[in-house]
Coordinates of C-alpha atoms in Angstrom, one line a residue:
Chain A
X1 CA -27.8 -25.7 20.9
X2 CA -27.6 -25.2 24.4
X3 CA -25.5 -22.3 26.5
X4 CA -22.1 -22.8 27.3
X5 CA -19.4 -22.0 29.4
X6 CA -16.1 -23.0 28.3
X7 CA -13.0 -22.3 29.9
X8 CA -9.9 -23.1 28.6
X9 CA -6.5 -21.4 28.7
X10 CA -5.1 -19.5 25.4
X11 CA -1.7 -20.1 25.8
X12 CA 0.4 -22.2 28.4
X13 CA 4.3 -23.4 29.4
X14 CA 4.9 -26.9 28.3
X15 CA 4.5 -29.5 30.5
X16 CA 2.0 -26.9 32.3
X17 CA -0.7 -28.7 34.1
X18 CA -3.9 -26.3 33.3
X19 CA -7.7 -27.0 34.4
X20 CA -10.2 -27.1 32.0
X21 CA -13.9 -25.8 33.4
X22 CA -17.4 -26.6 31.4
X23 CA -20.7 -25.1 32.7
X24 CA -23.4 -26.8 30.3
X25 CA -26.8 -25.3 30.3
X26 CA -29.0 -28.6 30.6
X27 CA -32.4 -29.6 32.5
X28 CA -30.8 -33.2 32.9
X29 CA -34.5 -34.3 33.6
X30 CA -34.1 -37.6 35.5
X31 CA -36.7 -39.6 34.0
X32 CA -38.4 -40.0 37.2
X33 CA -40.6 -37.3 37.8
X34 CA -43.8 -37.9 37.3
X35 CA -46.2 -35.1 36.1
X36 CA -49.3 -33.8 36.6
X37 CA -51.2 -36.9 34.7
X38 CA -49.5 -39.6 36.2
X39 CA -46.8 -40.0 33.6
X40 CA -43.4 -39.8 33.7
X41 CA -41.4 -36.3 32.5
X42 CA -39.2 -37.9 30.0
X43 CA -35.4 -38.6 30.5
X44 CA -33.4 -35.9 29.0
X45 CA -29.8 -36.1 30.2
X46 CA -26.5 -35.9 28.8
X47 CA -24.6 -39.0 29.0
X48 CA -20.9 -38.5 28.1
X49 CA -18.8 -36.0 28.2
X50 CA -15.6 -36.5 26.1
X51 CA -12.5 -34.2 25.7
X52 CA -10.0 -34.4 22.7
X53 CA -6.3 -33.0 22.8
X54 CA -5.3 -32.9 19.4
X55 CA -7.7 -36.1 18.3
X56 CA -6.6 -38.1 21.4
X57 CA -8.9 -38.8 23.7
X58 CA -8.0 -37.2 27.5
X59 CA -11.2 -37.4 29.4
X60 CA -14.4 -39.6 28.9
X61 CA -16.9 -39.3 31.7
X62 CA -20.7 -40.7 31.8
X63 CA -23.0 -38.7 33.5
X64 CA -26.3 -40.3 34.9
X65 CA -29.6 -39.4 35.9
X66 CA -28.5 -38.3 39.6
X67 CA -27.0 -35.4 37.9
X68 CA -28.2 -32.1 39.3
X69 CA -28.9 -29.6 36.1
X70 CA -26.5 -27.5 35.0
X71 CA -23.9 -29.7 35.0
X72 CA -20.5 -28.2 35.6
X73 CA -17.2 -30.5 34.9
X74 CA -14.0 -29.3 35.9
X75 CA -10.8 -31.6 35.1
X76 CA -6.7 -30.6 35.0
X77 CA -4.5 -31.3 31.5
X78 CA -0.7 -31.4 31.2
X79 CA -0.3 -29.8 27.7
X80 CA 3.3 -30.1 25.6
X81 CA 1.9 -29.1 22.7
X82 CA 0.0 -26.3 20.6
X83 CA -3.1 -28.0 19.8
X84 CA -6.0 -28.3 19.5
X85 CA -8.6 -28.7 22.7
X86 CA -12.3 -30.5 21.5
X87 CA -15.0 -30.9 24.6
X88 CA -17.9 -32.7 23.2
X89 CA -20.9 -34.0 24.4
X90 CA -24.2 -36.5 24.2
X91 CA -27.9 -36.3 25.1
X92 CA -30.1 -39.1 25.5
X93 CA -31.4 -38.3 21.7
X94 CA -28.1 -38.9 20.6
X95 CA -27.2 -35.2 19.3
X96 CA -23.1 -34.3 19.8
X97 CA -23.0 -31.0 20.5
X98 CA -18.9 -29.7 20.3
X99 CA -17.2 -26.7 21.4
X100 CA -13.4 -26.4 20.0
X101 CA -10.3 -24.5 21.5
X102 CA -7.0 -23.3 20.6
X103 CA -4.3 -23.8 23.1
X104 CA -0.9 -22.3 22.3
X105 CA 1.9 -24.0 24.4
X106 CA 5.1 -21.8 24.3
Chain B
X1 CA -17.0 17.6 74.0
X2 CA -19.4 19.0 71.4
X3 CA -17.4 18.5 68.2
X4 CA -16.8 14.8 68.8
X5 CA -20.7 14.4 70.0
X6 CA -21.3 16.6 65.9
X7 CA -18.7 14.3 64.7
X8 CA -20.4 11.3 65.4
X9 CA -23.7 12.6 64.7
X10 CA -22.4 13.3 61.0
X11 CA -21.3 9.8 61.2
X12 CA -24.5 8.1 61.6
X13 CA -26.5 10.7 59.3
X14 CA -23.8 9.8 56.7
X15 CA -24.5 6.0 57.1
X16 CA -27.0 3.8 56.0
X17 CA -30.2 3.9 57.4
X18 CA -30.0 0.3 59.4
X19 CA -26.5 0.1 61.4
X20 CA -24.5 -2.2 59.4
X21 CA -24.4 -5.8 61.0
X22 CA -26.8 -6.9 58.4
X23 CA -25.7 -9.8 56.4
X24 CA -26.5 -11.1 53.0
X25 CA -27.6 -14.6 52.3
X26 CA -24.3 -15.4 51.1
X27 CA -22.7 -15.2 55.0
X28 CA -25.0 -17.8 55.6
X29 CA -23.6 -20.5 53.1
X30 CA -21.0 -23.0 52.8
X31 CA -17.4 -22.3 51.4
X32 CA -18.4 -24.5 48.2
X33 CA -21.6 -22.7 47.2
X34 CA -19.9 -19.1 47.6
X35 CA -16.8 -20.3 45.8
X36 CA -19.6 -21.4 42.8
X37 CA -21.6 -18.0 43.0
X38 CA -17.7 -15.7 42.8
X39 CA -16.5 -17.8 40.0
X40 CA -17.7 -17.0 37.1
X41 CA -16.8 -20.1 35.8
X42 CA -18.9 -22.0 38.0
X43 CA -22.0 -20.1 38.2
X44 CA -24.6 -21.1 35.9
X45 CA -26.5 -17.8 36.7
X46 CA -24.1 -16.7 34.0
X47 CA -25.7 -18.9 31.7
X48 CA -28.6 -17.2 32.4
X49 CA -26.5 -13.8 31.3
X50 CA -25.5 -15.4 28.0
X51 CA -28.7 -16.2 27.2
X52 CA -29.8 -12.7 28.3
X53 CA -27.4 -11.4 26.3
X54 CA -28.8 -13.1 22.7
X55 CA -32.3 -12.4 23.8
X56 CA -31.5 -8.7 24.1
X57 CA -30.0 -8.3 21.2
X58 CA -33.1 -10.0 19.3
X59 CA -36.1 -8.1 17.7
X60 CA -39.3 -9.2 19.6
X61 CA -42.6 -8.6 18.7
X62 CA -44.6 -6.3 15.7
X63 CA -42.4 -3.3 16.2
X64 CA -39.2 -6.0 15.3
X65 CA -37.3 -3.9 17.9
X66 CA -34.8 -5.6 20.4
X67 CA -33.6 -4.2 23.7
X68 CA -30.6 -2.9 21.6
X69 CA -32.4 -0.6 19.3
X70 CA -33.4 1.6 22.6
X71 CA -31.3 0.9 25.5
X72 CA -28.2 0.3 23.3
X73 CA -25.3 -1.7 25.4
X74 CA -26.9 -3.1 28.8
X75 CA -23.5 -2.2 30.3
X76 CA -23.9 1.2 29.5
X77 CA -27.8 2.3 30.6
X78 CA -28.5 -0.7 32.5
X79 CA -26.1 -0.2 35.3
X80 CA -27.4 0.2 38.8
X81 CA -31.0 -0.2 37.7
X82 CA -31.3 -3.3 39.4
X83 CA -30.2 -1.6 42.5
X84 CA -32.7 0.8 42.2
X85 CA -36.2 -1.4 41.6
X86 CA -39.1 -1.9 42.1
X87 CA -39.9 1.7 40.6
X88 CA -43.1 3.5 40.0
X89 CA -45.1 3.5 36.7
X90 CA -46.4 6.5 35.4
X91 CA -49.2 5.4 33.0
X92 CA -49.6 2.0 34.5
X93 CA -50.4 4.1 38.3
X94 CA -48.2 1.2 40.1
X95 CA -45.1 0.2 40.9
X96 CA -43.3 -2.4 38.7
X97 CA -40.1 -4.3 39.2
X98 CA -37.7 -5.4 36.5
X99 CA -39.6 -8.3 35.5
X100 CA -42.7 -5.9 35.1
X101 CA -40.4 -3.5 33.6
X102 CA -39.5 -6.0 31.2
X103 CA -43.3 -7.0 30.0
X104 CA -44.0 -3.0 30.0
X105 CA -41.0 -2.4 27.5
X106 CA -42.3 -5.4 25.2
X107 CA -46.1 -4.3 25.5
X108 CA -45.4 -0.5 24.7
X109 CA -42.6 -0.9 22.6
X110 CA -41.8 -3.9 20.8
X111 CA -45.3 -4.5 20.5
X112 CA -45.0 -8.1 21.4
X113 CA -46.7 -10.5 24.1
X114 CA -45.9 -9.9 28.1
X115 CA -43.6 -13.1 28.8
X116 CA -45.4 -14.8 31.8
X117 CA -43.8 -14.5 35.2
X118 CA -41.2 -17.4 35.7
X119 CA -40.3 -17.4 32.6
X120 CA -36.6 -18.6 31.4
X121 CA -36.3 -16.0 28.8
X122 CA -37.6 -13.2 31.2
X123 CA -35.1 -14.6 33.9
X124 CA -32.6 -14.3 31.9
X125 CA -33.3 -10.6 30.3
X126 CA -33.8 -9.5 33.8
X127 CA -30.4 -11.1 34.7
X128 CA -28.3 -9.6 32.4
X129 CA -30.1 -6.0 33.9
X130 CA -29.1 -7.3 37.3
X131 CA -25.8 -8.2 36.8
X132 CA -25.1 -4.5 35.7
X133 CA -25.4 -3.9 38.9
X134 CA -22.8 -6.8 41.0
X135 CA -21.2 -4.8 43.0
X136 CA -23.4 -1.3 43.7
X137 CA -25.0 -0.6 46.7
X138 CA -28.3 -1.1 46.6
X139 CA -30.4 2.8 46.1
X140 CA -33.6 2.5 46.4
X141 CA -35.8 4.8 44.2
X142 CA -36.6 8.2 46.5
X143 CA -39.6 8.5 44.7
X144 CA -42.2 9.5 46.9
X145 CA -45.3 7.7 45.6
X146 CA -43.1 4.4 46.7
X147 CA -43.5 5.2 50.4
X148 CA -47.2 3.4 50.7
X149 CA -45.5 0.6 49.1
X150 CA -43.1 0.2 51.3
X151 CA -45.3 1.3 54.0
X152 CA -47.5 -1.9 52.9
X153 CA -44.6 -4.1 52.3
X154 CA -43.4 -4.0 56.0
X155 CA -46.8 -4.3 57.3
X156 CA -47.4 -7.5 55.3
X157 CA -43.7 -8.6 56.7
X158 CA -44.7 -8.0 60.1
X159 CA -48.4 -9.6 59.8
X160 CA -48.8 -13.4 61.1
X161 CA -50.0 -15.7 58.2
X162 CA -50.6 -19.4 57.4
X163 CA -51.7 -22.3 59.7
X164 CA -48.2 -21.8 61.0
X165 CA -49.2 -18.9 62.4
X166 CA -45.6 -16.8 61.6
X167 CA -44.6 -13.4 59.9
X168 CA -41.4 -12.9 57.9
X169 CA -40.3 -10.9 60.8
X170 CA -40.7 -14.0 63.4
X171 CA -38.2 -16.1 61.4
X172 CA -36.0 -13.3 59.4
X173 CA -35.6 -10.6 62.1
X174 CA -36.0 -12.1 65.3
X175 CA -34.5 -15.6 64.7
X176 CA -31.7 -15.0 61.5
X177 CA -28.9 -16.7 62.2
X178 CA -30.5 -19.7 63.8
X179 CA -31.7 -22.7 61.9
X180 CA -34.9 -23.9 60.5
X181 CA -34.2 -27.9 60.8
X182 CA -30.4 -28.2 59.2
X183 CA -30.8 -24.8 57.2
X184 CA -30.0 -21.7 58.4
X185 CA -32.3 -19.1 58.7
X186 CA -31.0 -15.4 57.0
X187 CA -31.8 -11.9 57.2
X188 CA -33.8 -12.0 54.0
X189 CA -32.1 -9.3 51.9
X190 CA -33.0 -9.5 48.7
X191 CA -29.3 -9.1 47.1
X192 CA -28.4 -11.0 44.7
X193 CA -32.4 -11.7 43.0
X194 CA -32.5 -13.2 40.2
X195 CA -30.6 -16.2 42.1
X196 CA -29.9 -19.7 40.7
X197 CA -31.4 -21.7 43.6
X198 CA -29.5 -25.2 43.8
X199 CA -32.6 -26.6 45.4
X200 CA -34.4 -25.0 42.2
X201 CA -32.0 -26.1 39.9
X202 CA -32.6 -22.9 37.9
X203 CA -33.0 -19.4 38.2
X204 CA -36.3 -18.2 39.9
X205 CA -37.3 -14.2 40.9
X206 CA -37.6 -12.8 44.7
X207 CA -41.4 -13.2 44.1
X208 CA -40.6 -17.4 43.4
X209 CA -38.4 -17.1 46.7
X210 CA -41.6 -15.2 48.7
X211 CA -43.7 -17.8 47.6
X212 CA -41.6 -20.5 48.9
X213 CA -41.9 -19.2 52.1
X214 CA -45.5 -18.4 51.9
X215 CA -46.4 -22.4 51.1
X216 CA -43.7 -23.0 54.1
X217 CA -45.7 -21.3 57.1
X218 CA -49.0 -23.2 55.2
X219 CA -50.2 -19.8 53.9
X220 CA -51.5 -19.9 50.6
X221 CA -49.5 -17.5 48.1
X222 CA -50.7 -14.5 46.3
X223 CA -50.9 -15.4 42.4
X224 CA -47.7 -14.4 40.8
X225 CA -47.6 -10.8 39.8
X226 CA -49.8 -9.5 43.0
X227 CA -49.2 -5.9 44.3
X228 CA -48.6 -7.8 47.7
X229 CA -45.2 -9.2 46.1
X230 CA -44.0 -6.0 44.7
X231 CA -44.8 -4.3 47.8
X232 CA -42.7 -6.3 50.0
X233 CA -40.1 -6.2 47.1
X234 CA -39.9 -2.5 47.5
X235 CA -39.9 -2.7 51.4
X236 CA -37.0 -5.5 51.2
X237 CA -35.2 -3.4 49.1
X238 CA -35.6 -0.4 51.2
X239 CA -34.6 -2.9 54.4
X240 CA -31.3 -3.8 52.7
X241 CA -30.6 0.0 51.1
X242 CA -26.6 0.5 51.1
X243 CA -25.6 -3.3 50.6
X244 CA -24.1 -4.9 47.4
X245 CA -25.7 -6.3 45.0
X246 CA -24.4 -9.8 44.1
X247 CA -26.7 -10.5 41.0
X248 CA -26.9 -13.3 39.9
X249 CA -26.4 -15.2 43.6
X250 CA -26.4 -18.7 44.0
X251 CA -28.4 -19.6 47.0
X252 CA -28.9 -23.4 48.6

């Protein structure tokens, strides 16, 4: 599991246009470097980035090896509801890692 | 006549030993990268802080002992430390900085292997410790037995090395503020150390940072962990006594 930084709002207006912010901890090794034997440092990058508000999707991005590490995603929501928030994400290996957030819209 | 001249004298004993135009590396960036290292958000030193903070709370080694058991909170005992290294080691007869620190604690105490120098989790530790101190001015230890250090630092920063022929003084006194190619040159105070380096794409220690500019005037660096490093640590330290730490900076 890597590090995260998640930012999200607790509570908002409705109709209240808030940003979302994600700071992932993650090499995002290109693929391309080549190491001290002559081979290649394998790929190991994350590849989408999706975000959920309450089960519908609101943000699908795919990231690609030109990626610095680290990567930091920061994207603005209208919210009219209480819901739930989901940010998830996928490495080359295929593992979803998800963080989950509360917003409350009053 | 003579009360202003006392006045003023008080003044400058009052102040900081260098008169304050010196500038810290993050003057010399662009309005993006500062905007990353202030928000908190955005910096991924502070990824580097949360993975400090699980490491410190974790037993290491034989005596199953983390951080924690001792030191308690790092926000309580660990402020201003940062601000205050490199410090001198009784037993060990040398001076240390936090890294060194770091090993010493997990040699003596956890009984558990010295992490080697570079390493994530001992960035990281070493983080969390410095960002205790964002904010303080840095104090340098007035231990006495420090003064050769520094003594030695500034004579290594002054003395010409490398095929290149050039001392730190050369590019970071008497040229700061001009540019190296498209980068600009700073004053080279070490304030914000351990920094997340964009160029590095992680977080690397002031001794990382010296060695980058020891391979850029062709010299070849010291091995990590010299007494050369920690010497000019403690003289850089002393050279930027009185200005805020910013730990962890982001640097290009």
């Amino acid at each position: 599991m890597a590090d995260v930084l998640v930012n999200i709002p607790e509570s908002a207006a409705p109709g209240e246009i808030i940003e979302i912010k994600l700071l992932i901890s993650h090499p995002m090794e290109t693929g391309f470097r080549p190491l001290a034997d002559g081979t290649l440092q394998p790929r190991d990058i994350i590849t989408s980035v999706r975000c959920l508000y309450g089960g519908e999707t609101v943000l699908e991005v795919d990231l690609h090896p030109a990626i610095s590490a680290n990567p930091f995603l920061a994207f603005h929501l209208r919210v009219d509801r209480s819901d739930e928030i989901v940010l998830e994400w996928t490495d080359w290996y295929g593992e979803v890692q998800r963080e989950v957030r509360q917003i409350e819209v009053v | 006549m003579t009360k202003v001249c006392t006045t003023a004298l008080v003044i400058l004993m009052a102040g900081p030993a260098q008169s304050d135009d010196r500038r810290s590396g993050f003057e010399f960036m662009g309005p993006t990268t500062q905007s990353m290292q202030t928000d908190d958000m955005a910096n991924p030193g502070m990824l580097a802080v949360l993975a400090g903070e699980r490491l410190w709370n974790e037993p290491a080694g034989l005596s199953e002992q983390s951080c924690q058991t001792c030191h308690g909170d790092p926000e309580g005992e660990m402020r201003g430390v940062a601000a205050r290294y490199p410090a001198f080691d009784e037993v060990a007869g040398t001076a240390v900085d936090i890294s060194g620190r770091v090993n010493l604690c997990r040699t003596r105490h956890q009984r558990a292997d010295p992490l080697p120098h570079e390493n994530a989790d001992l960035l990281a530790l070493v983080t969390l410790i410095g960002l205790q101190s964002r904010g303080l001015p840095i104090q340098p230890d007035p231990d006495p037995r420090l003064t050769e250090w520094r003594a030695r630092g500034e004579a290594y920063y002054e003395t010409r090395v490398g095929q290149l022929n050039l001392s730190c003084a050369q590019c970071h006194d008497e040229n700061a503020g001009g540019h190296l190619g498209g980068a600009p040159i700073p004053e080279a105070h070490p304030t914000g150390y351990p920094i997340y380096r964009l160029e590095w794409q992680a977080m690397g220690s002031l001794q990382r940072r010296l060695r980058g500019c020891f391979t850029g005037v062709r010299s070849e660096p010291w091995p990590y962990g010299s007494d050369g490093y920690i010497a000019l640590e403690a003289y850089l330290m002393q050279r930027a006594a009185g200005m805020t730490m910013e730990t962890p900076a982001v640097r290009p």
